């Protein structure tokens, strides 16, 4: 089951320095790789580990070719991380059976749903009335795609994903809640990947939209009427409340929360666990995290924090007093 | 498939100003609605959009009737948002097939479970030993209701919901954890809606209780022995730790976290992402969010925050020094 | 279906003060227990409730034996909470049917997966190619165990758990994301319990590892390449980003978030909702929570917080000014 270095070069390109017949049994991180394993160095920060690595071969950038060559075999590639990504794809292609195309007999697919013949609907999935599943799209196990929802081509939906549950909409009435039926659906573009147990709600009147190339991690919540722009990536446990529009090429950190009815520009980067409470018109990196401390210090700071505006007033008082003390006047 | 304005009036009441034969093809938001679409204006903030709307007809409050009439057809209703909610229900009734009553053949329902004949158990659901499912309740797809758990009438449980997994209870012993078997169950009232992939754990000794009319969004975690009062609503990704009691008519923001063994009064409103660390005895609106900023500013503020109590001491020192400077004494 | 006190003593030990023939119908919390119910007092804080309790019998520590005896029957045990945990196990054994061993007919188990004959694979579970399920392990309903993942002995995986979905790994390329195939798997030790809808991703190159005795609550996200040490417990909605190592005997509070590529020592305790943004080398208790307040106060404090570093500068200015005022110099 090993691949020779020559096989990587033949498919992925790159410049090999070393023996093309060298067999590779596995891909491995630099510090763990052994003499029959292929590794990579993408972050220059880890360069010190390069010399010490026992890897059969290391994928490196041109700038490191000389250092790498001194150690042993290497593949020189303009973008080593991208090369490594493609190497994992090549590896998978050779070592794992191809995805089973078609509908698993345990899946429940409504007769009015349209599933492309090249799509794969895994075990115990549910595809409801009027849903569309595009070419080469894979629903792993236990995925639900609700009625009239459309999934593009080459998407991957991991286990437990729920597309098209009702958005959370109610009108208050006499102390109780009256349901607003969610009459929209969900539209998902091409090349979208959606992590395990993530939920994307159907729109209230119009569709919730996930554009091409979006990548969502596990356990994410996308509210109704949200639109997420092309190639935006969101890490696990993040949440987006209803009717918010996120631009293209954004990254949203894990457990970040974006409130409803906001607009985020393209190229906005939100840190982990940050609450986005207003629209963001300019690209950039935005953060709101309470810094962790050991508990006793945190307690002291948190207690002070609750009277922070009073501190400001006390500073103001000091300032005004200082400016009016007679001693200052003559100066 | 269109409805005439007269059909809305006949079922939902309201005062129509305009042609009752006007056909409606869709419900739509004010800014997007076209000449065969019905819209609504509930928030006076959006009044400027009213004149510009191309909607066939707009649902408005009596105070706006005159303005609306000048634009075109309108339905005057005391509470336009409530009227709109009911219009979505009417629309759904006419345009979507009725929920399939009964147990889907792919569902796994224990022979000792009691499912009301008017209930709907969707594909790939699991209803365990001794569970009860009330009249007109709908379990969409892939819902689990654990043993002895009881769901009331007219509830909706969305895909992936788990009712009655074990609460998280262990006794520490010699560095390991000894399981406390969870002997209670979950009791859910009438008219409760539970969002996709939300989990409600069974009680340790007594039942976890969700009272009538509660609305829970997606990916919410409700710990064992919790009680949630009537008509309380919780947004997505919120969590409630064990043995906490939340009052009636509360709203809990998305990703908010409520610690265990607390009591929240009725009519408490908790902001998104807020951590509730102590009981709340009085109705009101409570918040604890670190304000987002651009990252460089956040870093400066966060660094200062870690020494906040020292700042307070420095202010105190300044104050005491200022008060004892000779220049002040004679005054 | 009642048990006599003598039956508890016979199996669990402890010293009974009272009538061994006393019938017990239920286990119950101290304040709710009635005259045919067994309760316990583990936290001395609740001692005042002891005298008032109507429980048939109370499990207490030796130090409270005298007080408890004055009230009625008691079982004296060195660790009442541990005794209570075991009592729940004894109770369950007598009152609930044993777990059904074997594979439920509705489960989808790949023919190459190895399931120990004493394991229980519940309804609508999916066990993929090459997965191993150890002795006495229970997969409740709707659990997915991905290919090549290994679950140890005596584990419990609750409904909706997803083991071995792809880790979240992509290389950026020309504004889009290129998938890094996740070639590792997940390895889970013995005596691990995993809560409903929790997700543990497969490693990119090596395995994600959950060591023996770990307890994970519901809706937790464990990223790829993470390692969680023995007997660590994590509460609901927590998240651990990729390649982080958590030590043994840690406790992680609900909704806490641990960033990627970090190392946490053994015996680290992280408070609820805290963001761990750097490695923790020393055992201890760490916190980072924005304190909740009523909303108007929070607004004032939050506004001030955004200019906190400016306050520090103002204090510095005051200090330097004060030290240089002529009045101070002569002193």
Coordinates of C-alpha atoms in Angstrom, one line a residue, chain C:
Chain C
X1 CA -40.6 -3.1 43.1
X2 CA -39.3 -1.7 46.5
X3 CA -35.9 -2.7 48.0
X4 CA -35.3 -3.1 51.7
X5 CA -32.6 -1.2 53.4
X6 CA -30.9 -4.6 54.1
X7 CA -30.5 -5.1 50.4
X8 CA -28.5 -1.9 50.0
X9 CA -26.3 -2.8 53.0
X10 CA -25.8 -6.3 51.6
X11 CA -24.5 -5.1 48.3
X12 CA -23.0 -1.7 49.1
X13 CA -21.8 -2.0 52.7
X14 CA -22.2 0.9 55.1
X15 CA -23.5 0.8 58.6
X16 CA -27.2 0.8 59.0
X17 CA -28.9 2.5 61.9
X18 CA -32.5 1.6 61.7
X19 CA -34.8 -1.2 60.6
X20 CA -33.3 -3.4 57.8
X21 CA -36.8 -4.3 56.7
X22 CA -37.8 -0.7 55.9
X23 CA -39.0 -0.7 52.3
X24 CA -37.6 1.9 49.9
X25 CA -39.8 2.8 46.8
X26 CA -37.5 5.4 45.4
X27 CA -34.3 7.4 45.8
X28 CA -35.0 11.1 46.3
X29 CA -33.3 14.4 47.1
X30 CA -33.3 15.3 50.8
X31 CA -35.9 18.1 50.6
X32 CA -38.4 16.0 48.5
X33 CA -37.9 12.5 50.0
X34 CA -40.9 10.9 51.7
X35 CA -41.3 8.1 54.2
X36 CA -40.6 5.4 51.7
X37 CA -37.7 7.0 50.1
X38 CA -33.9 6.9 50.5
X39 CA -31.9 10.1 50.4
X40 CA -28.3 11.3 51.1
X41 CA -26.5 14.2 52.6
X42 CA -23.1 14.8 51.0
X43 CA -22.6 18.5 51.3
X44 CA -22.5 19.7 54.9
X45 CA -24.0 22.9 53.7
X46 CA -27.3 21.1 53.5
X47 CA -27.2 19.8 57.1
X48 CA -30.0 22.1 58.2
X49 CA -32.3 20.3 55.9
X50 CA -31.4 17.0 57.5
X51 CA -33.6 17.3 60.6
X52 CA -36.6 18.4 58.5
X53 CA -36.4 15.6 56.0
X54 CA -39.2 13.1 55.8
X55 CA -36.9 10.5 54.1
X56 CA -37.2 6.9 55.3
X57 CA -33.4 6.8 55.6
X58 CA -30.5 9.2 54.8
X59 CA -27.0 8.2 53.8
X60 CA -24.6 10.3 55.9
X61 CA -20.9 10.7 56.7
X62 CA -19.7 9.4 60.1
X63 CA -19.5 13.0 61.5
X64 CA -23.2 13.4 61.0
X65 CA -24.2 10.0 62.3
X66 CA -25.4 11.2 65.6
X67 CA -27.5 14.0 64.2
X68 CA -29.0 11.7 61.6
X69 CA -29.8 9.0 64.1
X70 CA -31.8 11.5 66.1
X71 CA -34.0 12.0 63.1
X72 CA -34.6 8.4 62.0
X73 CA -32.9 5.7 60.1
X74 CA -29.6 6.3 58.4
X75 CA -26.8 4.6 56.6
X76 CA -23.3 5.7 57.7
X77 CA -20.8 5.7 54.9
X78 CA -17.3 7.2 54.5
X79 CA -18.3 8.9 51.3
X80 CA -22.1 9.4 51.1
X81 CA -22.0 10.8 47.6
X82 CA -20.1 7.8 46.3
X83 CA -22.5 5.5 48.3
X84 CA -25.4 7.3 46.7
X85 CA -23.9 6.8 43.2
X86 CA -23.7 3.1 43.8
X87 CA -27.2 3.0 45.2
X88 CA -28.5 4.5 41.9
X89 CA -26.7 1.7 40.1
X90 CA -28.2 -0.9 42.3
X91 CA -31.6 0.7 41.9
X92 CA -31.3 0.7 38.1
X93 CA -30.2 -2.9 38.1
X94 CA -33.4 -3.9 39.9
X95 CA -35.8 -1.6 38.1
X96 CA -34.7 -1.3 34.5
X97 CA -34.3 -4.1 32.0
X98 CA -30.7 -4.9 31.2
X99 CA -29.2 -3.3 28.0
X100 CA -30.0 -5.5 25.0
X101 CA -26.7 -7.0 23.9
X102 CA -26.0 -7.2 20.2
X103 CA -26.8 -5.2 17.1
X104 CA -30.3 -3.7 16.7
X105 CA -31.7 -4.8 13.3
X106 CA -32.2 -1.2 12.3
X107 CA -28.5 -0.3 12.8
X108 CA -26.2 -0.2 9.8
X109 CA -22.9 -2.0 10.7
X110 CA -20.3 -2.5 8.0
X111 CA -19.3 -6.1 7.5
X112 CA -15.7 -5.3 8.2
X113 CA -16.4 -3.6 11.5
X114 CA -15.6 -5.6 14.7
X115 CA -18.3 -5.4 17.3
X116 CA -17.6 -7.3 20.6
X117 CA -20.5 -9.8 21.2
X118 CA -21.2 -8.2 24.6
X119 CA -21.5 -4.7 23.1
X120 CA -24.9 -3.1 22.4
X121 CA -25.4 -1.2 19.1
X122 CA -28.8 0.5 19.5
X123 CA -31.4 1.4 16.9
X124 CA -30.4 3.4 13.8
X125 CA -26.7 3.5 14.7
X126 CA -24.0 3.5 11.9
X127 CA -20.7 1.7 12.4
X128 CA -18.5 2.1 9.4
X129 CA -15.8 0.1 7.8
X130 CA -13.0 -1.1 10.0
X131 CA -14.4 0.3 13.2
X132 CA -14.0 -1.6 16.5
X133 CA -16.5 -1.6 19.4
X134 CA -15.2 -3.0 22.7
X135 CA -16.7 -5.3 25.2
X136 CA -19.8 -4.1 27.1
X137 CA -19.8 -0.8 25.3
X138 CA -23.2 0.7 24.6
X139 CA -24.1 2.8 21.6
X140 CA -27.6 4.2 22.4
X141 CA -29.6 5.2 19.4
X142 CA -28.5 7.1 16.3
X143 CA -24.7 7.0 17.0
X144 CA -22.2 7.1 14.2
X145 CA -18.8 5.6 14.5
X146 CA -16.7 6.4 11.5
X147 CA -14.3 4.2 9.6
X148 CA -11.3 2.7 11.5
X149 CA -12.3 4.4 14.8
X150 CA -11.9 2.3 17.9
X151 CA -14.0 2.5 21.0
X152 CA -12.8 0.7 24.2
X153 CA -14.7 -1.4 26.8
X154 CA -17.6 -0.3 29.0
X155 CA -18.1 3.0 27.1
X156 CA -21.5 4.7 26.7
X157 CA -22.2 6.8 23.6
X158 CA -25.5 8.6 23.9
X159 CA -27.9 9.4 21.1
X160 CA -26.6 11.5 18.2
X161 CA -22.9 11.1 18.9
X162 CA -20.6 11.4 15.9
X163 CA -17.2 9.8 16.2
X164 CA -14.8 10.3 13.3
X165 CA -16.3 13.0 11.1
X166 CA -13.5 14.7 9.1
X167 CA -11.4 17.2 11.1
X168 CA -11.7 20.8 9.8
X169 CA -8.6 21.2 7.7
X170 CA -8.2 23.2 4.5
X171 CA -5.3 24.9 2.7
X172 CA -6.0 28.3 1.3
X173 CA -5.5 28.6 -2.4
X174 CA -6.5 31.5 -4.6
X175 CA -9.2 32.7 -2.3
X176 CA -10.7 29.2 -2.0
X177 CA -10.1 26.2 0.3
X178 CA -8.5 23.0 -0.7
X179 CA -9.5 20.0 1.4
X180 CA -6.9 18.3 3.5
X181 CA -8.1 14.7 3.7
X182 CA -8.3 13.5 7.2
X183 CA -6.3 10.3 7.2
X184 CA -6.2 9.6 11.0
X185 CA -9.0 8.1 13.0
X186 CA -10.3 8.4 16.6
X187 CA -9.2 6.1 19.4
X188 CA -11.3 6.1 22.6
X189 CA -10.2 4.3 25.7
X190 CA -12.2 2.3 28.3
X191 CA -14.9 3.6 30.6
X192 CA -15.5 6.7 28.5
X193 CA -19.0 8.3 28.4
X194 CA -20.0 10.6 25.6
X195 CA -23.1 12.8 25.8
X196 CA -25.8 13.3 23.2
X197 CA -24.9 15.0 19.9
X198 CA -21.2 15.4 20.9
X199 CA -18.7 15.2 18.0
X200 CA -15.1 13.9 18.0
X201 CA -13.3 14.5 14.7
X202 CA -10.8 12.1 13.2
X203 CA -7.2 13.2 13.1
X204 CA -5.5 14.7 10.0
X205 CA -2.5 12.4 10.0
X206 CA -2.6 10.7 13.4
X207 CA -5.4 9.7 15.7
X208 CA -7.6 11.9 17.9
X209 CA -7.3 10.2 21.3
X210 CA -9.7 10.1 24.3
X211 CA -8.1 8.3 27.2
X212 CA -9.6 6.0 29.7
X213 CA -12.3 7.2 32.0
X214 CA -13.0 10.5 30.2
X215 CA -16.5 11.9 30.6
X216 CA -17.9 14.2 28.0
X217 CA -21.3 15.9 28.3
X218 CA -23.7 16.8 25.5
X219 CA -23.0 18.9 22.4
X220 CA -19.2 19.1 22.8
X221 CA -16.9 19.6 19.9
X222 CA -13.5 17.9 19.9
X223 CA -11.3 18.9 17.0
X224 CA -8.8 16.7 15.1
X225 CA -5.6 15.5 16.7
X226 CA -6.8 16.4 20.2
X227 CA -5.7 14.2 23.1
X228 CA -7.8 14.2 26.3
X229 CA -6.1 12.7 29.3
X230 CA -7.5 10.0 31.7
X231 CA -10.5 10.9 33.8
X232 CA -10.9 14.4 32.5
X233 CA -14.5 15.6 32.5
X234 CA -16.0 18.3 30.3
X235 CA -19.4 19.9 30.7
X236 CA -21.9 20.6 27.9
X237 CA -21.2 22.8 24.9
X238 CA -17.5 23.0 25.5
X239 CA -15.1 23.0 22.5
X240 CA -11.5 22.0 22.0
X241 CA -9.8 23.1 18.8
X242 CA -7.4 21.0 16.8
X243 CA -4.1 19.6 18.0
X244 CA -4.6 20.6 21.7
X245 CA -3.5 18.2 24.5
X246 CA -5.5 18.3 27.7
X247 CA -4.0 16.5 30.7
X248 CA -5.5 13.9 33.1
X249 CA -7.9 14.7 35.9
X250 CA -9.0 18.1 34.4
X251 CA -12.4 19.5 34.6
X252 CA -13.6 21.8 31.8
X253 CA -16.7 24.0 32.4
X254 CA -19.7 24.2 30.1
X255 CA -19.3 26.2 27.0
X256 CA -15.6 26.7 27.7
X257 CA -13.4 27.0 24.6
X258 CA -9.9 25.8 24.3
X259 CA -7.9 27.0 21.3
X260 CA -5.8 24.8 19.1
X261 CA -2.2 23.7 19.5
X262 CA -2.2 24.2 23.2
X263 CA -1.1 22.0 26.1
X264 CA -3.0 21.9 29.4
X265 CA -1.3 20.2 32.4
X266 CA -3.0 17.6 34.6
X267 CA -5.4 18.8 37.2
X268 CA -6.3 22.0 35.4
X269 CA -9.8 23.3 36.1
X270 CA -11.4 25.7 33.6
X271 CA -14.5 27.6 34.5
X272 CA -17.6 27.7 32.5
X273 CA -17.5 29.8 29.2
X274 CA -13.8 30.6 29.7
X275 CA -11.7 30.9 26.6
X276 CA -8.3 29.2 27.0
X277 CA -6.0 31.1 24.6
X278 CA -2.6 29.9 25.8
X279 CA -1.1 26.7 27.3
X280 CA -1.5 26.1 31.0
X281 CA 1.6 24.5 32.6
X282 CA 0.4 24.5 36.2
X283 CA -2.5 22.8 37.9
X284 CA -5.1 25.3 39.1
X285 CA -8.4 27.0 38.5
X286 CA -8.6 29.3 35.6
X287 CA -11.4 31.7 34.7
X288 CA -12.3 34.4 32.1
X289 CA -16.0 35.3 32.3
X290 CA -17.5 38.8 31.8
X291 CA -19.5 39.3 34.9
X292 CA -23.3 39.7 34.3
X293 CA -25.0 42.8 35.4
X294 CA -28.4 44.4 34.8
X295 CA -28.3 45.8 31.3
X296 CA -28.0 49.5 32.0
X297 CA -25.0 49.0 34.3
X298 CA -23.4 46.6 31.8
X299 CA -23.8 49.2 29.1
X300 CA -22.0 51.8 31.1
X301 CA -19.2 49.4 32.1
X302 CA -18.8 48.0 28.6
X303 CA -18.6 51.5 27.1
X304 CA -15.8 52.3 29.6
X305 CA -14.1 49.0 28.9
X306 CA -13.5 50.0 25.3
X307 CA -11.3 52.8 26.5
X308 CA -9.7 51.1 29.4
X309 CA -6.1 51.5 28.3
X310 CA -6.8 55.2 28.0
X311 CA -7.9 55.2 31.6
X312 CA -4.6 53.7 32.5
X313 CA -2.8 56.4 30.7
X314 CA -4.8 59.0 32.5
X315 CA -4.0 57.5 35.9
X316 CA -0.3 57.5 34.9
X317 CA -0.6 61.1 33.9
X318 CA -2.2 62.0 37.3
X319 CA 0.5 60.1 39.1
X320 CA 3.4 61.7 37.4
X321 CA 1.8 65.1 37.8
X322 CA 1.2 64.6 41.5
X323 CA 4.7 63.5 42.1
X324 CA 6.1 66.6 40.5
X325 CA 3.8 69.2 42.1
X326 CA 6.0 71.6 44.1
X327 CA 4.0 70.9 47.2
X328 CA 5.2 67.3 47.2
X329 CA 8.9 68.0 46.7
X330 CA 9.7 69.5 50.1
X331 CA 8.3 66.5 51.9

